[in-house]
Short mmCIF file of C-alpha atoms in Angstrom, two decimals:
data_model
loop_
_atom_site.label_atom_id
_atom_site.label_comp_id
_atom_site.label_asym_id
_atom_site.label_seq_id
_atom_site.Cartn_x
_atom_site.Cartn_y
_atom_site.Cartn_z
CA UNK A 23 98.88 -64.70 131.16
CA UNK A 24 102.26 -64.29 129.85
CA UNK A 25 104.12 -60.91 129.88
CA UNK A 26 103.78 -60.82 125.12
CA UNK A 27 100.15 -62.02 125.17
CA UNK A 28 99.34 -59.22 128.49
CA UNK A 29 101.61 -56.54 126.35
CA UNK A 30 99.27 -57.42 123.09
CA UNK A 31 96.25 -57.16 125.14
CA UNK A 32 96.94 -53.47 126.15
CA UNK A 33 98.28 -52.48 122.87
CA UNK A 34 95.19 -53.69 121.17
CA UNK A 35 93.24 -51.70 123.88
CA UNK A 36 95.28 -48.54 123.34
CA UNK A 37 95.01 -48.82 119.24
CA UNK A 38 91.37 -48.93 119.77
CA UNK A 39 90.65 -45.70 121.95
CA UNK A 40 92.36 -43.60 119.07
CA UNK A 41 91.27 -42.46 115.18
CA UNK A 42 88.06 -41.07 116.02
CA UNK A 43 84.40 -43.09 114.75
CA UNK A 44 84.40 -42.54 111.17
CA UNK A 45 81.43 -44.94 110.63
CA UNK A 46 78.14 -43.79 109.31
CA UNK A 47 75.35 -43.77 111.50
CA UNK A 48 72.97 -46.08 111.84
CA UNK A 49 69.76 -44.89 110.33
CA UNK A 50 70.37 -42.31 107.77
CA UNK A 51 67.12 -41.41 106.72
CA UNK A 52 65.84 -40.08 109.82
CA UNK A 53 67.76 -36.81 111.06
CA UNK A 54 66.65 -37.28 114.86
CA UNK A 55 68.12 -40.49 115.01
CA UNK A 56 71.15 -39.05 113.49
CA UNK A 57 71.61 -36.53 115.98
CA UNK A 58 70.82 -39.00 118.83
CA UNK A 59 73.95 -41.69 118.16
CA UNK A 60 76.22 -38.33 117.20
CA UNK A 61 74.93 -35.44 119.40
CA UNK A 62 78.34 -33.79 118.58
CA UNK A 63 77.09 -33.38 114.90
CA UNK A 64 74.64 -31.02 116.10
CA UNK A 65 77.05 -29.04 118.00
CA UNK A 66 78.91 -28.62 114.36
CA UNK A 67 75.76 -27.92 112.27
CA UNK A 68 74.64 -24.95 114.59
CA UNK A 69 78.01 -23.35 114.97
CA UNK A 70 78.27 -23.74 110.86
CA UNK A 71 74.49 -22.13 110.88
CA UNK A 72 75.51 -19.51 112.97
CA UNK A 73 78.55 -18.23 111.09
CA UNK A 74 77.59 -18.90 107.64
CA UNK A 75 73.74 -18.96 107.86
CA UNK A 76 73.28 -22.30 106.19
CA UNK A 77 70.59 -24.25 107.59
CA UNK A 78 71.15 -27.53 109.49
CA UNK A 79 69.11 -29.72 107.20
CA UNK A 80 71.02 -28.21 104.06
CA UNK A 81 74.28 -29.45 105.44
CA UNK A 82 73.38 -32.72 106.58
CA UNK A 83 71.70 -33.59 102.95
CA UNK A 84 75.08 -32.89 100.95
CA UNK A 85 76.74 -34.52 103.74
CA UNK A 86 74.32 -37.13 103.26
CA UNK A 87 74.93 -37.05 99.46
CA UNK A 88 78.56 -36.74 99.37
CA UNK A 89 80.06 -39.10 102.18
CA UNK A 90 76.85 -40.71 103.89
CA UNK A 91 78.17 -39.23 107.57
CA UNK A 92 81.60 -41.58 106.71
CA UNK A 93 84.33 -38.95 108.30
CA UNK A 94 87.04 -40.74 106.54
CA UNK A 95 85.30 -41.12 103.02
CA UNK A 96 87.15 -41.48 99.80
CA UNK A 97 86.79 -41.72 96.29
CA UNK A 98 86.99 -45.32 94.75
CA UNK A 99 90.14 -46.77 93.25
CA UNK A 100 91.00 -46.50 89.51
CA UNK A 101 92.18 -50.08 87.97
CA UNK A 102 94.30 -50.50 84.88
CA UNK A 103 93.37 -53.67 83.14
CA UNK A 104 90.61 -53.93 85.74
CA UNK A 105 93.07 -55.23 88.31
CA UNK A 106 96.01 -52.65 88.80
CA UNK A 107 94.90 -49.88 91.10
CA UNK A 108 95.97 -46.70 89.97
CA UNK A 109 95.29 -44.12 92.43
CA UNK A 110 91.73 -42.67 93.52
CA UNK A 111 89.35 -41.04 91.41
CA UNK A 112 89.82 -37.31 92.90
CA UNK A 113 91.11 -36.22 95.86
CA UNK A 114 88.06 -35.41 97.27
CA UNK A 115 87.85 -37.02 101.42
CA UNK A 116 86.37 -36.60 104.46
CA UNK A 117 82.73 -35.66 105.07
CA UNK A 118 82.20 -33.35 102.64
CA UNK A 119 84.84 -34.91 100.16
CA UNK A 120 86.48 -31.53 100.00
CA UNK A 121 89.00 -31.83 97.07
CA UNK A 122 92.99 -30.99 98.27
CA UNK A 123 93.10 -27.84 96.25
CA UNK A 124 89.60 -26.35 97.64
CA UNK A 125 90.48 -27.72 101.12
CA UNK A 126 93.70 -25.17 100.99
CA UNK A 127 92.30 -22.40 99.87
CA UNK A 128 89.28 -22.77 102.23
CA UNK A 129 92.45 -23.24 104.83
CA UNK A 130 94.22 -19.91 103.73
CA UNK A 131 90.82 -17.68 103.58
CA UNK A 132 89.20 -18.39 107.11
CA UNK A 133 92.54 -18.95 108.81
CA UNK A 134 91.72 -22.44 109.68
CA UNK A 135 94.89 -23.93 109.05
CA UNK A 136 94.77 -26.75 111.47
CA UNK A 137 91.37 -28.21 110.06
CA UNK A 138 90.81 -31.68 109.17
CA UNK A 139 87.94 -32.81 106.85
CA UNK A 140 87.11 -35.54 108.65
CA UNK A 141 86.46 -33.65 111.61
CA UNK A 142 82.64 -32.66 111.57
CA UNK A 143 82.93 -29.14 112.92
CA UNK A 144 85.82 -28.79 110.09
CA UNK A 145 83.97 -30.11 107.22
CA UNK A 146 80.80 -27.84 108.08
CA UNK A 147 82.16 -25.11 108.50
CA UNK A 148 84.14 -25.69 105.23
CA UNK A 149 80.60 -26.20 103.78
CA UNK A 150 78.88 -23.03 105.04
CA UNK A 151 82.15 -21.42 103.66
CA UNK A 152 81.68 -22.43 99.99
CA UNK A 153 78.06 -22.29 100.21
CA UNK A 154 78.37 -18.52 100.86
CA UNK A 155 80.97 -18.39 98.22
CA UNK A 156 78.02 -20.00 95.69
CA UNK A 157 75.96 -17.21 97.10
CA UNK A 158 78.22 -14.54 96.41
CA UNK A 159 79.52 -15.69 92.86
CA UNK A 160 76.07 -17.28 91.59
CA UNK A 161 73.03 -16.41 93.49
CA UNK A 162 72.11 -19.36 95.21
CA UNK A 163 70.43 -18.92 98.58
CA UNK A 164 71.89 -20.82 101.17
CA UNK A 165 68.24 -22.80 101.42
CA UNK A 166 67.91 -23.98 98.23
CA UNK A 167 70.02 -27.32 98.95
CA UNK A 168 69.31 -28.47 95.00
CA UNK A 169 71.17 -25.68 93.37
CA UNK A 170 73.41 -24.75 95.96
CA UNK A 171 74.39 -29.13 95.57
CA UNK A 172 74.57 -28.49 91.72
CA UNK A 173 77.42 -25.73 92.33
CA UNK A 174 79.09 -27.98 95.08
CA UNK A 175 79.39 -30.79 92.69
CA UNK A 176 80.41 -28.25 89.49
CA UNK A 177 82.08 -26.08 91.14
CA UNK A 178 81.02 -22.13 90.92
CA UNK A 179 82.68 -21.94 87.35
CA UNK A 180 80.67 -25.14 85.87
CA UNK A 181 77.47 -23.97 87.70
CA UNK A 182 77.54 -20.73 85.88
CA UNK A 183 78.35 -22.59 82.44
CA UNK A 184 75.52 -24.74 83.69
CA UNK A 185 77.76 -28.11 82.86
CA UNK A 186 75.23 -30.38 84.71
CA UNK A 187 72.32 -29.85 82.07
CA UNK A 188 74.42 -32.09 80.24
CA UNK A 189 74.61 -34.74 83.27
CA UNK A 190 71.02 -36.37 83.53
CA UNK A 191 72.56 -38.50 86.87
CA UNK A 192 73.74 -35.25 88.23
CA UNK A 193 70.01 -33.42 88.09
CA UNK A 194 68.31 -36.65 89.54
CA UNK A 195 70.74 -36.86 92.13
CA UNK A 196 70.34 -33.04 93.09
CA UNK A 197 66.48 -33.19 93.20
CA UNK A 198 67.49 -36.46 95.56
CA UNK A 199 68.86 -33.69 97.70
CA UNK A 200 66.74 -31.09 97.80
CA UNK A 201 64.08 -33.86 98.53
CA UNK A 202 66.17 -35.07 101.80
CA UNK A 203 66.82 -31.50 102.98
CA UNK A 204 63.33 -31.09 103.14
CA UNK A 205 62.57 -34.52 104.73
CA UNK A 206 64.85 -33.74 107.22
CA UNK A 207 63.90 -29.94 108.20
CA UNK A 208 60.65 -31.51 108.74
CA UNK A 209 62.05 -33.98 111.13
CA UNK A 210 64.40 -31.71 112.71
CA UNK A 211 61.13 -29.20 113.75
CA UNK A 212 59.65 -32.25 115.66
CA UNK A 213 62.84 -33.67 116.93
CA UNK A 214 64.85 -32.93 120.70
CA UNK A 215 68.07 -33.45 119.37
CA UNK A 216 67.85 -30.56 117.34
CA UNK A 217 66.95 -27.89 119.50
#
Protein backbone atom coordinates (compact mmCIF):
# COMPACT_ATOMS: atom_id res chain seq x y z
CA UNK A 1 0.00 0.00 0.00
CA UNK A 2 1.46 3.24 -0.85
CA UNK A 3 2.67 5.75 1.81
CA UNK A 4 -0.93 8.62 0.54
CA UNK A 5 -3.43 5.74 0.34
CA UNK A 6 -1.78 4.15 4.13
CA UNK A 7 -1.79 8.06 5.39
CA UNK A 8 -5.70 8.27 4.17
CA UNK A 9 -6.41 5.06 5.77
CA UNK A 10 -5.37 6.30 9.30
CA UNK A 11 -6.77 9.68 8.89
CA UNK A 12 -10.11 8.26 8.02
CA UNK A 13 -9.67 6.01 11.15
CA UNK A 14 -8.73 8.92 13.39
CA UNK A 15 -11.80 11.27 11.96
CA UNK A 16 -14.00 8.48 12.92
CA UNK A 17 -13.11 7.86 16.73
CA UNK A 18 -14.02 11.65 17.37
CA UNK A 19 -17.57 13.88 17.50
CA UNK A 20 -19.32 11.75 19.83
CA UNK A 21 -22.72 9.37 18.49
CA UNK A 22 -25.26 11.89 17.91
CA UNK A 23 -27.65 9.34 16.27
CA UNK A 24 -30.96 8.46 17.73
CA UNK A 25 -31.40 5.21 19.10
CA UNK A 26 -32.75 2.53 17.67
CA UNK A 27 -36.14 1.84 19.10
CA UNK A 28 -37.62 4.89 20.54
CA UNK A 29 -40.70 3.77 21.86
CA UNK A 30 -39.48 1.45 24.33
CA UNK A 31 -37.39 3.19 27.25
CA UNK A 32 -35.48 -0.17 28.24
CA UNK A 33 -34.19 -0.54 24.96
CA UNK A 34 -33.18 3.00 25.09
CA UNK A 35 -31.20 2.68 28.05
CA UNK A 36 -29.65 -0.63 26.84
CA UNK A 37 -27.79 0.83 23.38
CA UNK A 38 -27.00 4.24 25.63
CA UNK A 39 -26.49 3.10 29.27
CA UNK A 40 -24.72 6.52 29.70
CA UNK A 41 -28.21 8.22 29.27
CA UNK A 42 -29.20 6.74 32.41
CA UNK A 43 -26.24 7.89 34.21
CA UNK A 44 -27.50 11.61 33.04
CA UNK A 45 -31.23 11.15 33.83
CA UNK A 46 -30.52 10.07 37.54
CA UNK A 47 -27.93 12.67 38.30
CA UNK A 48 -30.62 15.34 36.64
CA UNK A 49 -33.35 13.45 39.06
CA UNK A 50 -31.27 13.80 41.85
CA UNK A 51 -30.49 17.51 41.71
CA UNK A 52 -33.57 18.83 40.28
CA UNK A 53 -36.14 16.12 41.24
CA UNK A 54 -37.50 15.60 37.77
CA UNK A 55 -38.34 12.17 37.06
CA UNK A 56 -36.47 10.04 34.48
CA UNK A 57 -39.44 9.31 32.27
CA UNK A 58 -40.36 13.18 32.24
CA UNK A 59 -37.02 13.97 30.72
CA UNK A 60 -36.72 11.36 28.27
CA UNK A 61 -40.43 12.25 26.78
CA UNK A 62 -39.47 16.04 25.99
CA UNK A 63 -36.27 14.72 24.93
CA UNK A 64 -38.21 12.41 22.97
CA UNK A 65 -40.45 15.28 21.75
CA UNK A 66 -37.95 17.86 21.11
CA UNK A 67 -34.81 16.14 19.42
CA UNK A 68 -35.82 12.29 19.25
CA UNK A 69 -32.35 11.36 21.40
CA UNK A 70 -30.42 13.28 18.13
CA UNK A 71 -27.48 15.08 20.36
CA UNK A 72 -26.72 17.31 17.51
CA UNK A 73 -30.42 18.27 16.53
CA UNK A 74 -31.36 21.42 14.76
CA UNK A 75 -34.07 23.34 13.56
CA UNK A 76 -34.87 23.07 9.74
CA UNK A 77 -33.63 25.55 7.17
CA UNK A 78 -35.66 28.62 6.07
CA UNK A 79 -35.75 29.01 2.02
CA UNK A 80 -36.41 32.23 0.18
CA UNK A 81 -38.16 31.50 -3.04
CA UNK A 82 -38.28 27.91 -1.82
CA UNK A 83 -34.66 27.38 -2.84
CA UNK A 84 -32.34 30.01 -1.03
CA UNK A 85 -31.63 28.86 2.48
CA UNK A 86 -31.80 31.54 4.81
CA UNK A 87 -30.66 30.51 8.10
CA UNK A 88 -32.48 28.02 10.63
CA UNK A 89 -35.72 28.44 12.08
CA UNK A 90 -34.50 29.24 15.86
CA UNK A 91 -31.54 28.61 17.44
CA UNK A 92 -32.75 26.01 19.36
CA UNK A 93 -29.91 22.57 19.19
CA UNK A 94 -28.83 19.81 20.86
CA UNK A 95 -31.03 17.37 22.80
CA UNK A 96 -33.21 19.48 24.32
CA UNK A 97 -33.02 22.21 21.49
CA UNK A 98 -32.11 24.71 24.15
CA UNK A 99 -32.37 28.15 22.36
CA UNK A 100 -28.74 30.34 22.52
CA UNK A 101 -30.21 32.92 24.78
CA UNK A 102 -31.77 30.30 27.43
CA UNK A 103 -28.65 28.11 27.01
CA UNK A 104 -26.56 31.32 28.53
CA UNK A 105 -28.46 32.18 31.08
CA UNK A 106 -28.92 28.53 32.20
CA UNK A 107 -24.83 28.77 31.78
CA UNK A 108 -24.48 31.93 34.07
CA UNK A 109 -27.10 30.66 36.91
CA UNK A 110 -25.73 27.04 37.73
CA UNK A 111 -22.14 27.93 36.91
CA UNK A 112 -21.96 25.48 34.16
CA UNK A 113 -20.10 27.41 31.82
CA UNK A 114 -18.36 24.67 29.98
CA UNK A 115 -21.71 22.76 29.05
CA UNK A 116 -22.58 21.62 25.72
CA UNK A 117 -26.20 20.77 24.69
CA UNK A 118 -25.40 18.01 22.92
CA UNK A 119 -23.86 16.41 25.72
CA UNK A 120 -26.65 14.30 27.56
CA UNK A 121 -25.63 14.99 31.14
CA UNK A 122 -25.59 18.85 29.89
CA UNK A 123 -28.87 18.97 28.26
CA UNK A 124 -30.61 17.20 31.39
CA UNK A 125 -29.46 18.88 33.70
CA UNK A 126 -30.34 22.07 31.68
CA UNK A 127 -33.84 20.47 31.65
CA UNK A 128 -34.31 19.75 35.37
CA UNK A 129 -33.03 23.42 35.63
CA UNK A 130 -35.90 25.08 33.70
CA UNK A 131 -38.32 22.61 34.79
CA UNK A 132 -37.80 23.85 38.38
CA UNK A 133 -37.82 27.32 37.06
CA UNK A 134 -41.62 26.37 35.54
CA UNK A 135 -42.21 25.18 39.04
CA UNK A 136 -41.21 28.16 40.74
CA UNK A 137 -42.74 30.85 38.28
CA UNK A 138 -46.01 28.77 37.28
CA UNK A 139 -46.86 25.88 39.41
CA UNK A 140 -46.18 23.02 37.44
CA UNK A 141 -45.02 19.92 39.27
CA UNK A 142 -42.09 18.48 37.96
CA UNK A 143 -44.41 15.14 37.10
CA UNK A 144 -46.84 16.52 35.13
CA UNK A 145 -44.70 16.15 31.75
CA UNK A 146 -47.94 17.77 29.68
CA UNK A 147 -47.88 21.13 31.30
CA UNK A 148 -44.51 21.31 32.39
CA UNK A 149 -43.90 20.51 27.99
CA UNK A 150 -46.51 23.34 27.37
CA UNK A 151 -44.18 25.91 29.40
CA UNK A 152 -40.97 24.37 27.74
CA UNK A 153 -42.32 25.02 24.36
CA UNK A 154 -43.95 28.73 25.47
CA UNK A 155 -41.69 29.61 27.56
CA UNK A 156 -42.77 30.59 31.39
CA UNK A 157 -44.11 34.05 30.08
CA UNK A 158 -46.45 32.43 27.18
CA UNK A 159 -47.47 29.60 29.60
CA UNK A 160 -48.84 32.07 32.01
CA UNK A 161 -50.61 34.09 29.06
CA UNK A 162 -51.65 30.59 28.16
CA UNK A 163 -50.50 31.29 24.25
CA UNK A 164 -50.90 27.55 23.35
CA UNK A 165 -54.84 27.53 23.74
CA UNK A 166 -54.55 29.22 20.61
CA UNK A 167 -52.16 26.38 19.04
CA UNK A 168 -54.46 23.21 18.51
CA UNK A 169 -50.92 21.25 17.17
CA UNK A 170 -49.27 22.41 20.29
CA UNK A 171 -52.09 20.75 22.85
CA UNK A 172 -52.14 17.44 20.74
CA UNK A 173 -48.59 17.30 20.73
CA UNK A 174 -48.36 17.91 24.63
CA UNK A 175 -51.01 15.23 25.48
CA UNK A 176 -48.50 13.11 22.94
CA UNK A 177 -46.13 13.71 25.80
CA UNK A 178 -47.68 13.25 28.74
CA UNK A 179 -48.93 9.95 27.07
CA UNK A 180 -45.10 8.76 26.44
CA UNK A 181 -43.96 9.82 29.92
CA UNK A 182 -46.34 7.57 31.20
CA UNK A 183 -45.61 4.72 28.72
CA UNK A 184 -42.28 4.92 29.63
CA UNK A 185 -42.42 5.14 33.65
CA UNK A 186 -44.28 2.04 33.17
CA UNK A 187 -41.50 0.47 31.28
CA UNK A 188 -38.82 1.89 33.27
CA UNK A 189 -40.52 0.03 36.70
CA UNK A 190 -40.10 -3.35 34.84
CA UNK A 191 -36.88 -2.61 33.13
CA UNK A 192 -32.83 -3.43 34.46
CA UNK A 193 -31.45 -0.64 32.78
CA UNK A 194 -33.17 1.64 34.88
CA UNK A 195 -32.40 0.69 38.22
Amino acid sequence: MSRVLRAMVIVLAVASCGGGNHSAPRNLDDACAILKQRPKYIRAFRATERRWGVPVHVQMATIYQESKFIGDARTPLRYTLGVIPMGRQSSAFGYAQALDATWDEYRDETGNRRAKRDQITDATDFMGWYMNKTRARNGIPLVDARNQYLAYHEGHTGFARQSYNSKAWLLRVADEVGTRAITYQIQLSRCRQAR
